[in-house]
Every structure is written in C-alpha cells, then in structure tokens.
Short mmCIF file of C-alpha atoms (C1' of nucleotides) in Angstrom, two decimals:
data_model
loop_
_atom_site.label_atom_id
_atom_site.label_comp_id
_atom_site.label_asym_id
_atom_site.label_seq_id
_atom_site.Cartn_x
_atom_site.Cartn_y
_atom_site.Cartn_z
CA UNK A 1 6.31 7.11 23.48
CA UNK A 2 4.07 10.47 23.41
CA UNK A 3 0.66 9.50 21.22
CA UNK A 4 -0.20 13.51 21.05
CA UNK A 5 0.67 16.33 20.77
CA UNK A 6 1.75 18.99 22.83
CA UNK A 7 -0.30 22.18 22.56
CA UNK A 8 2.98 24.00 22.82
CA UNK A 9 4.28 21.45 19.13
CA UNK A 10 1.32 21.85 17.50
CA UNK A 11 1.99 25.79 17.20
CA UNK A 12 5.04 25.21 16.26
CA UNK A 13 4.42 22.69 13.50
CA UNK A 14 1.27 25.33 12.76
CA UNK A 15 3.49 27.83 11.88
CA UNK A 16 5.42 25.85 9.82
CA UNK A 17 2.66 24.75 7.76
CA UNK A 18 1.80 28.58 7.64
CA UNK A 19 4.49 29.43 5.41
CA UNK A 20 4.69 26.05 3.83
CA UNK A 21 1.55 27.02 2.02
CA UNK A 22 2.07 31.20 2.05
CA UNK A 23 5.54 30.22 0.38
CA UNK A 24 3.55 28.20 -2.58
CA UNK A 25 1.04 30.60 -3.27
CA UNK A 26 -1.79 28.57 -1.48
CA UNK A 27 -4.12 29.49 1.47
CA UNK A 28 -4.04 28.63 4.99
CA UNK A 29 -8.26 27.91 5.18
CA UNK A 30 -10.15 26.89 8.17
CA UNK A 31 -10.26 23.20 7.33
CA UNK A 32 -6.70 22.47 6.67
CA UNK A 33 -6.28 24.15 10.11
CA UNK A 34 -8.46 21.79 11.19
CA UNK A 35 -6.88 18.57 9.67
CA UNK A 36 -3.49 19.35 11.29
CA UNK A 37 -4.93 19.99 14.45
CA UNK A 38 -7.15 16.60 14.45
CA UNK A 39 -3.54 14.82 13.07
CA UNK A 40 -1.81 16.27 16.33
CA UNK A 41 -4.18 15.64 18.70
CA UNK A 42 -5.38 11.68 17.70
CA UNK A 43 -2.99 9.42 18.14
CA UNK A 44 0.13 8.95 16.63
CA UNK A 45 -1.08 6.13 13.80
CA UNK A 46 -4.22 6.56 11.98
CA UNK A 47 -5.72 5.89 8.48
CA UNK A 48 -7.82 8.72 6.23
CA UNK A 49 -11.06 7.33 7.06
CA UNK A 50 -10.20 7.12 10.49
CA UNK A 51 -9.00 10.80 11.03
CA UNK A 52 -12.11 11.92 8.95
CA UNK A 53 -14.75 9.91 11.16
CA UNK A 54 -12.83 11.63 14.67
CA UNK A 55 -12.75 15.33 13.18
CA UNK A 56 -16.93 14.50 12.70
CA UNK A 57 -17.48 13.14 15.84
CA UNK A 58 -15.76 16.22 17.35
CA UNK A 59 -18.42 18.28 15.29
CA UNK A 60 -15.98 19.83 12.54
CA UNK A 61 -17.39 19.42 8.71
CA UNK A 62 -14.83 18.26 6.50
CA UNK A 63 -15.53 16.30 3.29
CA UNK A 64 -13.62 13.08 2.59
CA UNK A 65 -11.75 14.33 -0.07
CA UNK A 66 -10.59 17.71 1.47
CA UNK A 67 -8.95 15.19 4.41
CA UNK A 68 -7.11 12.88 1.56
CA UNK A 69 -5.45 16.42 -0.26
CA UNK A 70 -4.88 17.84 2.96
CA UNK A 71 -2.75 14.89 4.82
CA UNK A 72 -1.07 14.78 1.07
CA UNK A 73 0.05 18.59 2.01
CA UNK A 74 1.03 17.27 5.30
CA UNK A 75 2.97 14.88 3.95
CA UNK A 76 4.75 17.04 2.06
CA UNK A 77 5.69 19.39 4.14
CA UNK A 78 7.45 16.49 6.42
CA UNK A 79 5.12 16.84 9.28
CA UNK A 80 2.92 13.61 8.43
CA UNK A 81 4.54 10.77 7.48
CA UNK A 82 3.27 7.37 5.77
CA UNK A 83 3.66 4.25 6.66
CA UNK A 84 2.61 1.09 5.20
CA UNK A 85 1.29 -1.39 7.40
CA UNK A 86 -0.77 -3.80 6.18
CA UNK A 87 -1.73 -3.61 1.65
CA UNK A 88 -4.49 -2.13 2.59
CA UNK A 89 -4.95 1.53 3.18
CA UNK A 90 -1.88 3.78 3.87
CA UNK A 91 -1.41 4.27 7.64
CA UNK A 92 0.19 7.54 8.47
CA UNK A 93 1.84 9.05 11.14
CA UNK A 94 2.49 12.52 12.69
CA UNK A 95 5.74 13.12 13.22
CA UNK A 96 7.25 16.69 13.80
CA UNK A 97 8.58 16.86 16.91
CA UNK A 98 9.17 13.32 17.51
CA UNK A 99 11.78 11.13 17.93
CA UNK A 100 12.67 9.76 15.06
CA UNK A 101 12.13 6.00 14.94
CA UNK A 102 10.91 2.65 12.75
CA UNK A 103 8.24 -0.45 13.37
CA UNK A 104 8.38 -3.68 14.64
CA UNK A 105 4.82 -5.00 13.79
CA UNK A 106 3.97 -8.11 15.03
CA UNK A 107 2.33 -10.40 11.96
CA UNK A 108 -0.13 -12.52 13.81
CA UNK A 109 -1.59 -10.11 16.38
CA UNK A 110 -0.77 -6.54 14.76
CA UNK A 111 0.50 -5.20 17.80
CA UNK A 112 3.40 -2.67 16.23
CA UNK A 113 6.53 -1.50 18.82
CA UNK A 114 8.36 0.86 17.94
CA UNK A 115 11.90 1.57 18.37
CA UNK A 116 14.88 4.51 17.92
CA UNK A 117 16.21 4.53 14.49
CA UNK A 118 19.38 6.23 14.95
CA UNK A 119 21.00 3.04 14.26
CA UNK A 120 18.96 2.90 11.37
CA UNK A 121 19.97 6.71 10.02
CA UNK A 122 23.23 5.90 10.75
CA UNK A 123 23.02 2.88 8.43
CA UNK A 124 21.07 4.51 5.51
CA UNK A 125 23.70 7.27 5.59
CA UNK A 126 26.28 4.97 4.75
CA UNK A 127 24.09 2.84 1.97
CA UNK A 128 23.32 6.17 0.22
CA UNK A 129 26.31 7.14 0.48
CA UNK A 130 27.90 3.80 -0.92
CA UNK A 131 25.25 4.70 -4.01
CA UNK A 132 25.91 8.50 -4.76
CA UNK A 133 22.20 8.28 -3.61
CA UNK A 134 20.52 11.51 -1.92
CA UNK A 135 18.53 10.13 0.83
CA UNK A 136 15.83 12.29 2.07
CA UNK A 137 13.97 9.91 4.27
CA UNK A 138 13.01 5.67 4.22
CA UNK A 139 10.76 2.98 5.52
CA UNK A 140 11.99 0.30 7.90
CA UNK A 141 10.47 -2.08 9.43
CA UNK A 142 11.03 -5.63 10.84
CA UNK A 143 7.81 -7.87 10.68
CA UNK A 144 7.94 -11.07 13.57
CA UNK A 145 6.08 -12.24 16.14
CA UNK A 146 5.76 -10.14 19.38
CA UNK A 147 6.91 -11.95 22.18
CA UNK A 148 3.73 -12.96 23.27
CA UNK A 149 2.88 -14.56 20.08
CA UNK A 150 5.45 -16.27 19.85
CA UNK A 151 5.44 -17.93 22.96
CA UNK A 152 1.80 -19.33 22.22
CA UNK A 153 1.86 -19.92 18.65
CA UNK A 154 2.66 -23.91 17.49
CA UNK A 155 4.26 -23.21 13.62
CA UNK A 156 0.95 -24.22 12.02
CA UNK A 157 -1.27 -21.87 13.44
CA UNK A 158 2.23 -19.32 12.26
CA UNK A 159 1.62 -20.23 8.66
CA UNK A 160 -1.94 -20.48 8.65
CA UNK A 161 -2.20 -17.09 9.04
CA UNK A 162 -0.54 -16.31 6.69
CA UNK A 163 -2.54 -17.99 4.34
CA UNK A 164 -4.67 -15.54 3.31
CA UNK A 165 -6.89 -17.12 1.45
CA UNK A 166 -9.91 -18.07 2.66
CA UNK A 167 -10.64 -20.71 5.14
CA UNK A 168 -12.20 -23.16 2.02
CA UNK A 169 -15.75 -23.29 2.77
CA UNK A 170 -17.83 -26.08 2.63
CA UNK A 171 -19.36 -27.36 -0.21
CA UNK A 172 -22.91 -28.18 -1.02
CA UNK A 173 -23.19 -30.73 -3.98
CA UNK A 174 -25.46 -30.41 -7.35
CA UNK B 1 21.68 -8.69 -9.76
CA UNK B 2 19.96 -11.22 -12.38
CA UNK B 3 16.65 -10.42 -13.06
CA UNK B 4 14.99 -14.21 -14.32
CA UNK B 5 15.76 -16.94 -12.05
CA UNK B 6 17.78 -20.23 -14.07
CA UNK B 7 16.06 -23.15 -14.63
CA UNK B 8 17.30 -25.04 -11.82
CA UNK B 9 16.34 -22.47 -9.07
CA UNK B 10 12.96 -22.77 -10.76
CA UNK B 11 13.20 -26.53 -10.16
CA UNK B 12 14.28 -26.38 -6.69
CA UNK B 13 12.00 -23.84 -6.06
CA UNK B 14 8.62 -25.46 -7.27
CA UNK B 15 9.94 -28.26 -4.77
CA UNK B 16 9.54 -25.92 -1.60
CA UNK B 17 6.92 -24.72 -3.27
CA UNK B 18 4.97 -28.61 -3.64
CA UNK B 19 6.15 -29.84 -0.35
CA UNK B 20 4.70 -26.47 0.93
CA UNK B 21 1.05 -27.00 -0.46
CA UNK B 22 0.97 -30.85 0.35
CA UNK B 23 1.97 -30.44 4.05
CA UNK B 24 -1.71 -28.27 4.85
CA UNK B 25 -3.10 -30.94 2.27
CA UNK B 26 -3.11 -28.24 -0.71
CA UNK B 27 -2.98 -29.07 -4.21
CA UNK B 28 -0.60 -28.35 -6.67
CA UNK B 29 -2.42 -27.74 -9.87
CA UNK B 30 -1.40 -26.95 -13.05
CA UNK B 31 -2.42 -23.19 -13.03
CA UNK B 32 -0.12 -22.52 -9.50
CA UNK B 33 2.99 -24.04 -11.21
CA UNK B 34 2.33 -21.35 -14.20
CA UNK B 35 2.35 -18.84 -12.20
CA UNK B 36 5.13 -19.99 -10.40
CA UNK B 37 6.73 -20.54 -13.61
CA UNK B 38 5.50 -17.23 -14.58
CA UNK B 39 7.01 -15.26 -11.60
CA UNK B 40 10.18 -16.56 -11.88
CA UNK B 41 10.74 -16.47 -15.58
CA UNK B 42 9.49 -12.86 -15.54
CA UNK B 43 11.73 -9.83 -13.82
CA UNK B 44 12.54 -9.79 -10.88
CA UNK B 45 9.55 -6.79 -9.38
CA UNK B 46 6.67 -6.78 -10.97
CA UNK B 47 2.76 -6.26 -10.40
CA UNK B 48 -0.26 -9.02 -10.43
CA UNK B 49 -1.99 -7.48 -13.27
CA UNK B 50 1.30 -7.43 -15.65
CA UNK B 51 2.27 -10.72 -14.71
CA UNK B 52 -1.55 -11.64 -15.97
CA UNK B 53 -0.94 -9.93 -19.11
CA UNK B 54 2.56 -12.31 -19.73
CA UNK B 55 1.65 -14.43 -18.65
CA UNK B 56 -2.27 -15.06 -21.23
CA UNK B 57 0.50 -13.17 -23.53
CA UNK B 58 2.50 -16.33 -23.37
CA UNK B 59 -0.09 -18.37 -24.30
CA UNK B 60 -1.11 -19.71 -20.59
CA UNK B 61 -4.82 -19.62 -19.15
CA UNK B 62 -5.69 -18.10 -15.65
CA UNK B 63 -8.13 -16.36 -14.48
CA UNK B 64 -7.14 -12.78 -12.81
CA UNK B 65 -8.29 -14.58 -9.34
CA UNK B 66 -6.15 -17.29 -9.31
CA UNK B 67 -3.19 -15.35 -9.75
CA UNK B 68 -4.23 -13.08 -6.65
CA UNK B 69 -4.70 -16.06 -4.88
CA UNK B 70 -1.36 -17.55 -5.92
CA UNK B 71 0.40 -14.66 -5.05
CA UNK B 72 -0.68 -14.67 -1.85
CA UNK B 73 0.58 -18.99 -1.53
CA UNK B 74 3.96 -17.82 -2.96
CA UNK B 75 4.48 -14.65 -0.25
CA UNK B 76 3.36 -17.49 2.47
CA UNK B 77 5.70 -19.47 1.14
CA UNK B 78 8.65 -17.56 1.10
CA UNK B 79 9.49 -17.01 -2.38
CA UNK B 80 7.73 -14.30 -3.49
CA UNK B 81 7.77 -11.09 -1.14
CA UNK B 82 5.69 -8.04 -1.31
CA UNK B 83 7.13 -4.16 -1.77
CA UNK B 84 5.32 -1.16 -1.64
CA UNK B 85 7.04 1.26 -3.64
CA UNK B 86 3.74 3.19 -4.61
CA UNK B 87 1.11 4.22 -2.83
CA UNK B 88 -1.09 2.34 -5.29
CA UNK B 89 -0.67 -1.35 -6.27
CA UNK B 90 1.38 -3.90 -4.23
CA UNK B 91 4.54 -4.82 -5.65
CA UNK B 92 5.79 -8.21 -6.13
CA UNK B 93 9.68 -9.44 -6.11
CA UNK B 94 10.72 -13.47 -6.24
CA UNK B 95 13.72 -13.33 -3.84
CA UNK B 96 13.96 -16.98 -3.86
CA UNK B 97 17.59 -18.19 -3.99
CA UNK B 98 18.00 -13.87 -4.74
CA UNK B 99 20.62 -12.63 -2.43
CA UNK B 100 19.33 -10.66 0.71
CA UNK B 101 19.04 -6.80 -0.96
CA UNK B 102 16.56 -3.64 -0.14
CA UNK B 103 16.10 -0.90 -2.37
CA UNK B 104 16.93 2.84 -2.93
CA UNK B 105 13.83 4.28 -4.74
CA UNK B 106 14.49 7.59 -6.44
CA UNK B 107 11.75 10.28 -5.91
CA UNK B 108 11.85 12.01 -9.00
CA UNK B 109 11.69 9.19 -12.00
CA UNK B 110 11.15 6.16 -9.80
CA UNK B 111 14.38 4.28 -10.05
CA UNK B 112 15.08 1.71 -8.16
CA UNK B 113 18.52 0.25 -6.72
CA UNK B 114 19.15 -2.49 -4.78
CA UNK B 115 21.97 -3.05 -2.49
CA UNK B 116 23.08 -5.67 -0.40
CA UNK B 117 21.02 -6.50 3.33
CA UNK B 118 23.54 -8.02 5.24
CA UNK B 119 24.40 -4.98 7.16
CA UNK B 120 20.57 -3.94 7.15
CA UNK B 121 19.89 -8.28 8.72
CA UNK B 122 22.93 -7.67 11.40
CA UNK B 123 20.55 -4.57 12.90
CA UNK B 124 17.70 -6.32 12.41
CA UNK B 125 19.00 -8.87 14.57
CA UNK B 126 20.40 -7.07 16.90
CA UNK B 127 16.88 -4.59 17.89
CA UNK B 128 14.82 -7.26 17.22
CA UNK B 129 16.95 -9.10 20.42
CA UNK B 130 16.53 -5.91 22.60
CA UNK B 131 13.10 -6.17 21.84
CA UNK B 132 12.73 -9.89 22.46
CA UNK B 133 11.12 -10.18 18.88
CA UNK B 134 11.30 -12.73 17.00
CA UNK B 135 11.96 -11.61 13.40
CA UNK B 136 10.52 -12.92 10.81
CA UNK B 137 11.66 -10.96 7.74
CA UNK B 138 11.61 -6.70 7.42
CA UNK B 139 11.01 -3.92 4.87
CA UNK B 140 13.62 -1.57 4.30
CA UNK B 141 13.97 0.70 1.44
CA UNK B 142 15.50 4.37 1.40
CA UNK B 143 13.67 7.01 -0.48
CA UNK B 144 15.74 10.21 -1.91
CA UNK B 145 17.29 11.34 -5.39
CA UNK B 146 19.52 9.18 -7.75
CA UNK B 147 23.27 10.61 -8.67
CA UNK B 148 21.05 11.94 -11.62
CA UNK B 149 18.33 13.30 -10.43
CA UNK B 150 20.06 15.16 -7.41
CA UNK B 151 22.28 16.77 -9.96
CA UNK B 152 19.02 18.21 -12.13
CA UNK B 153 16.91 18.80 -10.10
CA UNK B 154 16.87 22.46 -7.74
CA UNK B 155 14.90 22.51 -4.67
CA UNK B 156 11.55 24.04 -6.17
CA UNK B 157 10.95 21.59 -8.68
CA UNK B 158 11.95 18.94 -6.16
CA UNK B 159 8.94 20.17 -3.71
CA UNK B 160 6.42 21.06 -5.98
CA UNK B 161 7.16 17.04 -7.19
CA UNK B 162 6.22 16.28 -3.40
CA UNK B 163 2.88 18.31 -3.88
CA UNK B 164 0.64 15.43 -5.23
CA UNK B 165 -2.59 17.74 -5.03
CA UNK B 166 -2.70 18.62 -8.94
CA UNK B 167 -3.19 22.31 -8.57
CA UNK B 168 0.27 23.10 -7.79
CA UNK B 169 0.54 25.99 -10.46
CA UNK B 170 2.86 28.54 -11.14
CA UNK B 171 2.73 31.71 -9.20
CA UNK B 172 2.33 34.86 -10.43
CA UNK B 173 3.25 37.61 -8.60
CA UNK B 174 0.90 40.86 -7.70
"C1'" DG C 1 -11.75 40.26 -8.05
"C1'" DT C 2 -8.97 36.60 -8.54
"C1'" DC C 3 -6.80 32.07 -7.86
"C1'" DA C 4 -7.69 28.60 -4.89
"C1'" DA C 5 -10.34 25.19 -2.26
"C1'" DT C 6 -13.88 23.28 -0.46
"C1'" DG C 7 -18.16 18.94 -0.47
"C1'" DC C 8 -20.26 16.29 -2.66
"C1'" DA C 9 -21.33 12.36 -5.72
"C1'" DA C 10 -19.55 9.75 -9.64
"C1'" DA C 11 -15.14 7.40 -11.06
"C1'" DC C 12 -11.48 4.98 -10.55
"C1'" DA C 13 -7.90 1.31 -9.89
"C1'" DT C 14 -6.69 -2.37 -7.15
"C1'" DT C 15 -8.42 -6.54 -4.74
"C1'" DT C 16 -11.52 -9.92 -2.88
"C1'" DT C 17 -15.47 -12.57 -3.27
"C1'" DG C 18 -19.89 -16.12 -4.65
"C1'" DC C 19 -20.46 -19.92 -7.11
"C1'" DA C 20 -21.57 -23.14 -9.85
"C1'" DA C 21 -18.23 -25.86 -12.78
"C1'" DC C 22 -14.20 -28.70 -12.41
"C1'" DT C 23 -9.95 -31.23 -10.96
"C1'" DC C 24 -6.35 -33.17 -8.47
"C1'" DT C 25 -5.43 -36.70 -5.22
"C1'" DA D 1 -15.52 -39.13 -4.47
"C1'" DG D 2 -14.47 -35.52 -2.00
"C1'" DA D 3 -11.84 -31.62 -0.76
"C1'" DG D 4 -9.53 -27.71 -3.12
"C1'" DT D 5 -9.41 -25.24 -7.05
"C1'" DT D 6 -11.01 -22.08 -10.40
"C1'" DG D 7 -12.76 -18.49 -14.07
"C1'" DC D 8 -16.35 -15.04 -13.66
"C1'" DA D 9 -18.89 -11.19 -13.17
"C1'" DA D 10 -19.85 -8.83 -9.38
"C1'" DA D 11 -18.95 -6.46 -4.55
"C1'" DA D 12 -16.31 -4.05 -1.64
"C1'" DT D 13 -12.16 -0.90 -0.95
"C1'" DG D 14 -9.43 2.99 -0.78
"C1'" DT D 15 -8.45 7.31 -3.63
"C1'" DT D 16 -8.82 10.63 -6.56
"C1'" DT D 17 -11.36 13.62 -10.09
"C1'" DG D 18 -14.43 16.83 -12.31
"C1'" DC D 19 -16.90 21.13 -11.38
"C1'" DA D 20 -20.08 24.29 -9.34
"C1'" DT D 21 -19.76 27.57 -5.31
"C1'" DT D 22 -17.12 28.91 -1.67
"C1'" DG D 23 -13.71 31.22 0.35
"C1'" DA D 24 -9.08 33.61 1.46
"C1'" DC D 25 -6.10 36.46 0.01
#
DNA sequence: GTCAATGCAAACATTTTGCAACTCT
DNA sequence: AGAGTTGCAAAATGTTTGCATTGAC
C-alpha cells in the first residue's frame, strides 16, 4: 500500500494531465503542476485544505481557489478520486498507478483499511450489465468496527458514539 | 421499489425508535414523532431542507435544527441511512422495512437506479471476514451513464460534463 | 495579443451551536 | 422537579464565485 508515488509515476501522471489540458485548450500552469506534485507526494488520502497547507509549508504559493479548481481537473482526468469518509469535507486520494482498492472505515476510531477491489469490480460489471448501465467508476466502503475497537468497545459505548447530538449540557436555572 | 412506507411499517418503526429513545433516557417528543412520520411518508430519498419544507407545508411546526438533530437519531437507530449522491448536501433514505439495495448514479442526468444488494452483502461479509473487521453497514454506488445517456452522449460532451470548472468553453482554432 | 488562470475576498450553502424557554416522564 | 428538547438566530464549515490582474501559448 504505497502512500506517496514514485517520481517515475509522477512523471507519467504529469504527461497524462498535460495532454488532457492541451486537448481542450487549457493551460499547463505552474500552479497546476505544483498541485499535481503535492498530490502525488503527499499521503494517499487528503483533504483540500490540508493539501493547501502542506503546499504552503513547502514554500509554494497558491490560492485556495486554485487548489479547489485544480482538484476538480485532476478528478476529471482520473488521477484523483473523491472519497466521502465523513459528512463534512470531501476527501481525495490519488489513484494514479495504484491498485484499485476500496475502504473499510472504522466507525469508532476512524481507521481506514484498504482492500483489493477486484471482486468489487467483477460484481460492479455484472450488476451494470444487468441494468444496461455503462459503469465508469464506483464508490464502496464497508463501515463497522476494526478488530481493536470491536474488542474493546461494549455496545453501550458504541451506541453513544453514534449519537452525534452533543452531550446535552448541564442546566442552570432562572 | 416502494417509495413511501405503509402505515403498518411506520408503526413498527415507531416502536423501534421509541424503544431506542427510552433505552437511553431520551424523550419521545411530538417533534420526533412528526419527523419520523414525515420521513416514512415522503419519497424514499430526500434531503434535510426538503424534509423541513414538506413538513411545514403539511402544517407541522418544527425548527430546522430539530430536523437535523432528529435525522441523526434516526440514522443512529438504523431507520434512516445517509447517502452521498452529490458533493453538496447529504441525502437520506428511509431503509426501514425496505429490501436492502444500492444505487447506480447516472453522471449525466443524475438518475438514480436501485438494485438489489444481496450480492453486495455477500461480498461485504467475505471481505470483512478476511480483514477481521466487524461490518455494520456499507455504502456502494456505481457511477456511470444510464442507458439513455450512454446512447445520446458523445464522448466529448461527457468529458466536458466532468469538468466542473466553469469556463470549459468552446475551442476555436488558430 | 488572446484567452484562460490566478488570487483574493466576498458570497454561498449546509450544518451546527449557544441559549432561554419549554416539555416529557 | 428536573433532565432533556426545542426554536431561533448566530456561528461555523467547506466550497464556489466575481473580478481585476497576471501569465501561457
């Protein structure tokens, strides 16, 4: 499960990206190149804001809007994929050159475990065929408890975890 | 693919809900009852704001915050499930008493097609077992083009659809 | 020279929160 | 009576947009 990509891969991805842009009269700017690099060099999973931060810390100067705009491009050309782990921000992962995989998400500790997606792909093909649907991609995640949490986590605790409503504060009286 | 639930089902769901609340010292209020009813009677898929609106149109008086808070409860006790169709709001669906299913999402026209999830469940069990993971639920969607769109939609158009960035203007040649 | 891209700040949309008043149990 | 709940409006998020300026081709 390699996190950051090798330089080699970055290069191939860059070519794909460049071609994608050229083909539709878009420009290959410094910013777009930098975002691609940052995406490929960072952890596999990330969020937009996080990416922006890590880029700035690395001394690159980019605007937030550019990051958001560029991520869309990268998604469109298939180098990056959107993942919805939480209900808040979108998460991204660079999938270029990675083996297809999906995720197990631990509801308690948030751990993300990847697993090989071959079977899922097979199933997806079968289902799509049955519905005359032209499948292009999929999202699959299994939600539950990882080994550690399922051992240490009595049901009552689990249930309260689920209850997102805030702990119901102490009350003062008039 | 029944959209609204039968009164019978609403009743059973209500009991489950009630018990869930009682078990942890929460109260079964009018608002909570109304939200449940609205959820079950409306279309299978909906968004929070939409639900609020339909409730108000039906003459019920509830605050937005209550709707959001109650939806969380309903998710927690398994009557409602969150679905991420778009990157904007969360969508919900009431799953109580419905056959387990997942979705095909047409990228072009947004159509949602449901399919039986038995195979997915089987696969999920196998995968979870292999990773010593305790699966509780899953999210699965296949993204692509529905039959109609895949016929009428030349590649170039598809690609521009993907490109969420606004400009994506026509290209003229030098 | 053109047309597209950038950065910024303002706009947006959705969801969450603090708090006083209120209600179930 | 008292813990939990509500509604409201304000706050918090995360993401998008308008526009003047800058930059790629």
